[in-house]
Amino acid sequence: MTTFSVAIDGPAGAGKSTIAKMVSRRLNFIYVDTGAMYRAFGLYCVDNNIPLDEERIKNIVDDVIITIEYFDNEQQVLLNGKNVTVFIRSSEASSMASAVSVFKCVRLKLIELQRKLASQTNVVMDGRDIGTFVLPHANLKIYLNASIEIRASRRCKELHEKGIETDVASIKEEIIERDGRDMNREFAPLRKADNAIELDTSNMSISQVTEEIVRLFEEKVK
Ligand code: DC
């Protein structure tokens, strides 16, 4: 079966998930949030006091079963059968996701799940290495970016809406640290794919970015 895919990568807070969700609705594709998978893996490590040590992580990697389901078109992440979707958005889970994502054994496990989803259905997939590693033949690759100030304030607002209170300065610090780790890890780091189109969303509305990506996709597959 031939499937279509749109890969959306970029640093934290660039608007990937909001935009990817909107684009998936417009194209009638499934939205796959790969960050949620790393967050669920991180949550397992926090809940089970697993130290951030590659050998220890290798030993437990097969104990972590992550599955994706969709209720009302919203992605749900199940960790060993338990729906953890609402628990993975805290600052602690964000940092933990970034920390466990440096390990090759974790990435290979989650990449297999991501590629399987994309082989079964048309997807808009967001993450850090989708265009460069997970789906190198994606029909369209987008690298979303925005200034650090904008990204921090967007993330702060998003957390506030979820009932998590924090301040822009600490979110900014957390984002800088996380981006540094995501860009500098050895295996499948965050970077713009050579054939990705970069969009700076600092001064663009959600609908402008969505329309531009839909237009680019239609142009590509024509
Ligand atoms: O997109 P997000 O903020 O939910 O991602 C959380 C962390 O997971 C991010 O800091 C790095 C990691 N991640 C990754 O390494 N590769 C992906 N494809 C998606 C996320």
GROMACS .gro file of C-alpha atoms and ligand atoms in nm:
model
  242
    1MET     CA    1   0.000   0.000   0.000
    2THR     CA    2   0.132   0.346  -0.087
    3THR     CA    3   0.092   0.596   0.191
    4PHE     CA    4   0.155   0.970   0.207
    5SER     CA    5   0.349   1.141   0.480
    6VAL     CA    6   0.430   1.491   0.598
    7ALA     CA    7   0.728   1.521   0.837
    8ILE     CA    8   0.736   1.820   1.072
    9ASP     CA    9   1.049   1.873   1.280
   10GLY     CA   10   1.184   2.159   1.484
   11PRO     CA   11   1.289   2.274   1.830
   12ALA     CA   12   1.067   2.274   2.138
   13GLY     CA   13   0.777   2.517   2.132
   14ALA     CA   14   0.795   2.594   1.759
   15GLY     CA   15   0.427   2.499   1.727
   16LYS     CA   16   0.479   2.155   1.574
   17SER     CA   17   0.195   1.973   1.747
   18THR     CA   18  -0.066   2.247   1.695
   19ILE     CA   19   0.025   2.283   1.330
   20ALA     CA   20   0.063   1.911   1.265
   21LYS     CA   21  -0.284   1.851   1.412
   22MET     CA   22  -0.439   2.123   1.194
   23VAL     CA   23  -0.262   1.998   0.879
   24SER     CA   24  -0.370   1.640   0.951
   25ARG     CA   25  -0.734   1.753   0.974
   26ARG     CA   26  -0.709   1.945   0.648
   27LEU     CA   27  -0.553   1.650   0.465
   28ASN     CA   28  -0.759   1.390   0.648
   29PHE     CA   29  -0.440   1.214   0.762
   30ILE     CA   30  -0.361   1.067   1.104
   31TYR     CA   31  -0.154   1.291   1.333
   32VAL     CA   32   0.135   1.109   1.501
   33ASP     CA   33   0.297   1.291   1.794
   34THR     CA   34   0.630   1.111   1.839
   35GLY     CA   35   0.735   1.330   2.134
   36ALA     CA   36   0.452   1.172   2.332
   37MET     CA   37   0.620   0.833   2.288
   38TYR     CA   38   0.951   0.961   2.430
   39ARG     CA   39   0.760   1.130   2.711
   40ALA     CA   40   0.585   0.801   2.798
   41PHE     CA   41   0.920   0.623   2.801
   42GLY     CA   42   1.057   0.896   3.030
   43LEU     CA   43   0.758   0.858   3.259
   44TYR     CA   44   0.827   0.486   3.292
   45CYS     CA   45   1.184   0.567   3.404
   46VAL     CA   46   1.060   0.825   3.659
   47ASP     CA   47   0.789   0.595   3.798
   48ASN     CA   48   1.027   0.300   3.826
   49ASN     CA   49   1.335   0.492   3.945
   50ILE     CA   50   1.540   0.381   3.645
   51PRO     CA   51   1.873   0.568   3.640
   52LEU     CA   52   1.977   0.744   3.320
   53ASP     CA   53   2.240   0.488   3.242
   54GLU     CA   54   2.255   0.328   2.899
   55GLU     CA   55   2.318  -0.026   3.028
   56ARG     CA   56   2.025  -0.004   3.273
   57ILE     CA   57   1.798   0.137   3.004
   58LYS     CA   58   1.902  -0.143   2.764
   59ASN     CA   59   1.797  -0.398   3.026
   60ILE     CA   60   1.449  -0.257   3.069
   61VAL     CA   61   1.376  -0.145   2.712
   62ASP     CA   62   1.168  -0.458   2.638
   63ASP     CA   63   0.959  -0.405   2.954
   64VAL     CA   64   0.827  -0.078   2.817
   65ILE     CA   65   0.532  -0.132   2.585
   66ILE     CA   66   0.412   0.188   2.422
   67THR     CA   67   0.102   0.181   2.206
   68ILE     CA   68  -0.089   0.451   2.026
   69GLU     CA   69  -0.467   0.466   1.999
   70TYR     CA   70  -0.708   0.730   1.875
   71PHE     CA   71  -1.022   0.841   2.058
   72ASP     CA   72  -1.225   1.114   1.890
   73ASN     CA   73  -0.931   1.174   1.656
   74GLU     CA   74  -0.702   1.256   1.949
   75GLN     CA   75  -0.386   1.051   1.994
   76GLN     CA   76  -0.372   0.857   2.319
   77VAL     CA   77  -0.048   0.707   2.450
   78LEU     CA   78  -0.064   0.385   2.645
   79LEU     CA   79   0.225   0.280   2.864
   80ASN     CA   80   0.203  -0.091   2.943
   81GLY     CA   81  -0.171  -0.074   2.882
   82LYS     CA   82  -0.235   0.238   3.094
   83ASN     CA   83  -0.343   0.560   2.926
   84VAL     CA   84  -0.078   0.816   3.031
   85THR     CA   85  -0.173   1.093   2.786
   86VAL     CA   86  -0.255   1.343   3.061
   87PHE     CA   87   0.056   1.268   3.268
   88ILE     CA   88   0.326   1.331   3.008
   89ARG     CA   89   0.309   1.711   2.973
   90SER     CA   90   0.475   1.820   3.298
   91SER     CA   91   0.818   1.991   3.295
   92GLU     CA   92   0.964   1.682   3.463
   93ALA     CA   93   0.832   1.452   3.189
   94SER     CA   94   0.960   1.695   2.920
   95SER     CA   95   1.314   1.690   3.057
   96MET     CA   96   1.303   1.317   3.112
   97ALA     CA   97   1.181   1.260   2.754
   98SER     CA   98   1.475   1.457   2.620
   99ALA     CA   99   1.716   1.273   2.852
  100VAL     CA  100   1.603   0.921   2.755
  101SER     CA  101   1.583   1.010   2.388
  102VAL     CA  102   1.964   1.024   2.364
  103PHE     CA  103   1.983   0.646   2.403
  104LYS     CA  104   1.998   0.456   2.075
  105CYS     CA  105   1.807   0.155   2.214
  106VAL     CA  106   1.513   0.382   2.308
  107ARG     CA  107   1.513   0.556   1.971
  108LEU     CA  108   1.530   0.233   1.770
  109LYS     CA  109   1.234   0.093   1.961
  110LEU     CA  110   1.017   0.400   1.911
  111ILE     CA  111   1.129   0.457   1.551
  112GLU     CA  112   1.006   0.106   1.466
  113LEU     CA  113   0.660   0.196   1.599
  114GLN     CA  114   0.665   0.529   1.410
  115ARG     CA  115   0.761   0.367   1.079
  116LYS     CA  116   0.496   0.099   1.123
  117LEU     CA  117   0.225   0.363   1.171
  118ALA     CA  118   0.342   0.549   0.860
  119SER     CA  119   0.342   0.230   0.654
  120GLN     CA  120  -0.021   0.159   0.742
  121THR     CA  121  -0.182   0.497   0.694
  122ASN     CA  122  -0.131   0.853   0.568
  123VAL     CA  123   0.035   1.055   0.843
  124VAL     CA  124   0.144   1.397   0.953
  125MET     CA  125   0.421   1.310   1.197
  126ASP     CA  126   0.603   1.557   1.418
  127GLY     CA  127   0.924   1.520   1.616
  128ARG     CA  128   1.295   1.594   1.587
  129ASP     CA  129   1.429   1.335   1.342
  130ILE     CA  130   1.127   1.255   1.125
  131GLY     CA  131   1.259   1.409   0.802
  132THR     CA  132   1.621   1.313   0.863
  133PHE     CA  133   1.584   0.959   0.994
  134VAL     CA  134   1.238   0.814   1.058
  135LEU     CA  135   1.075   0.894   0.723
  136PRO     CA  136   1.357   0.991   0.486
  137HIS     CA  137   1.118   0.958   0.189
  138ALA     CA  138   0.837   1.171   0.334
  139ASN     CA  139   0.642   1.351   0.061
  140LEU     CA  140   0.697   1.683   0.235
  141LYS     CA  141   0.945   1.781   0.506
  142ILE     CA  142   0.894   2.094   0.712
  143TYR     CA  143   1.134   2.245   0.968
  144LEU     CA  144   0.934   2.473   1.196
  145ASN     CA  145   1.115   2.738   1.392
  146ALA     CA  146   1.043   3.054   1.594
  147SER     CA  147   1.242   3.286   1.819
  148ILE     CA  148   1.325   3.154   2.166
  149GLU     CA  149   1.109   3.427   2.328
  150ILE     CA  150   0.805   3.330   2.124
  151ARG     CA  151   0.861   2.960   2.182
  152ALA     CA  152   0.892   3.003   2.559
  153SER     CA  153   0.581   3.216   2.586
  154ARG     CA  154   0.379   2.975   2.369
  155ARG     CA  155   0.487   2.678   2.582
  156CYS     CA  156   0.402   2.872   2.899
  157LYS     CA  157   0.052   2.949   2.766
  158GLU     CA  158  -0.001   2.587   2.660
  159LEU     CA  159   0.093   2.463   3.008
  160HIS     CA  160  -0.130   2.726   3.170
  161GLU     CA  161  -0.424   2.600   2.963
  162LYS     CA  162  -0.351   2.251   3.094
  163GLY     CA  163  -0.357   2.384   3.453
  164ILE     CA  164   0.024   2.373   3.496
  165GLU     CA  165   0.154   2.708   3.629
  166THR     CA  166   0.507   2.820   3.550
  167ASP     CA  167   0.692   3.131   3.429
  168VAL     CA  168   0.840   3.227   3.093
  169ALA     CA  169   1.198   3.263   3.225
  170SER     CA  170   1.219   2.908   3.361
  171ILE     CA  171   1.050   2.764   3.052
  172LYS     CA  172   1.305   2.951   2.838
  173GLU     CA  173   1.590   2.796   3.034
  174GLU     CA  174   1.436   2.449   3.010
  175ILE     CA  175   1.383   2.484   2.633
  176ILE     CA  176   1.743   2.599   2.574
  177GLU     CA  177   1.874   2.303   2.771
  178ARG     CA  178   1.644   2.057   2.595
  179ASP     CA  179   1.719   2.191   2.244
  180GLY     CA  180   2.092   2.170   2.318
  181ARG     CA  181   2.059   1.805   2.417
  182ASP     CA  182   1.830   1.723   2.122
  183MET     CA  183   2.065   1.890   1.871
  184ASN     CA  184   2.387   1.751   2.011
  185ARG     CA  185   2.306   1.388   2.075
  186GLU     CA  186   2.502   1.139   1.872
  187PHE     CA  187   2.222   0.931   1.723
  188ALA     CA  188   1.954   1.099   1.505
  189PRO     CA  189   1.992   1.452   1.645
  190LEU     CA  190   1.753   1.738   1.576
  191ARG     CA  191   1.851   1.910   1.254
  192LYS     CA  192   1.685   2.036   0.941
  193ALA     CA  193   1.683   1.775   0.663
  194ASP     CA  194   1.860   1.895   0.350
  195ASN     CA  195   1.536   1.886   0.153
  196ALA     CA  196   1.314   2.029   0.428
  197ILE     CA  197   1.143   2.365   0.391
  198GLU     CA  198   1.206   2.592   0.689
  199LEU     CA  199   0.919   2.807   0.815
  200ASP     CA  200   0.976   3.069   1.084
  201THR     CA  201   0.640   3.090   1.262
  202SER     CA  202   0.733   3.383   1.493
  203ASN     CA  203   0.509   3.623   1.306
  204MET     CA  204   0.267   3.381   1.144
  205SER     CA  205  -0.076   3.276   1.267
  206ILE     CA  206  -0.166   2.910   1.310
  207SER     CA  207  -0.393   2.920   1.008
  208GLN     CA  208  -0.128   3.090   0.790
  209VAL     CA  209   0.125   2.818   0.871
  210THR     CA  210  -0.135   2.544   0.819
  211GLU     CA  211  -0.242   2.683   0.481
  212GLU     CA  212   0.119   2.717   0.368
  213ILE     CA  213   0.198   2.353   0.456
  214VAL     CA  214  -0.120   2.224   0.288
  215ARG     CA  215  -0.032   2.428  -0.021
  216LEU     CA  216   0.325   2.294  -0.024
  217PHE     CA  217   0.198   1.938   0.013
  218GLU     CA  218  -0.051   1.974  -0.272
  219GLU     CA  219   0.220   2.125  -0.490
  220LYS     CA  220   0.456   1.835  -0.410
  221VAL     CA  221   0.218   1.549  -0.476
  222LYS     CA  222   0.068   1.694  -0.791
  223DC      O1  223   0.796   1.722   2.095
  223DC      P1  224   0.805   1.708   2.247
  223DC      O2  225   0.843   1.836   2.318
  223DC      O3  226   0.683   1.643   2.304
  223DC      O4  227   0.927   1.605   2.268
  223DC      C1  228   0.977   1.571   2.395
  223DC      C2  229   1.121   1.527   2.385
  223DC      O5  230   1.127   1.401   2.316
  223DC      C3  231   1.215   1.619   2.307
  223DC      O6  232   1.284   1.709   2.392
  223DC      C4  233   1.312   1.527   2.241
  223DC      C5  234   1.242   1.396   2.231
  223DC      N1  235   1.201   1.364   2.095
  223DC      C6  236   1.296   1.308   2.013
  223DC      O7  237   1.412   1.294   2.053
  223DC      N2  238   1.262   1.268   1.888
  223DC      C7  239   1.137   1.283   1.842
  223DC      N3  240   1.107   1.239   1.719
  223DC      C8  241   1.039   1.344   1.923
  223DC      C9  242   1.075   1.385   2.050
   0.00000   0.00000   0.00000
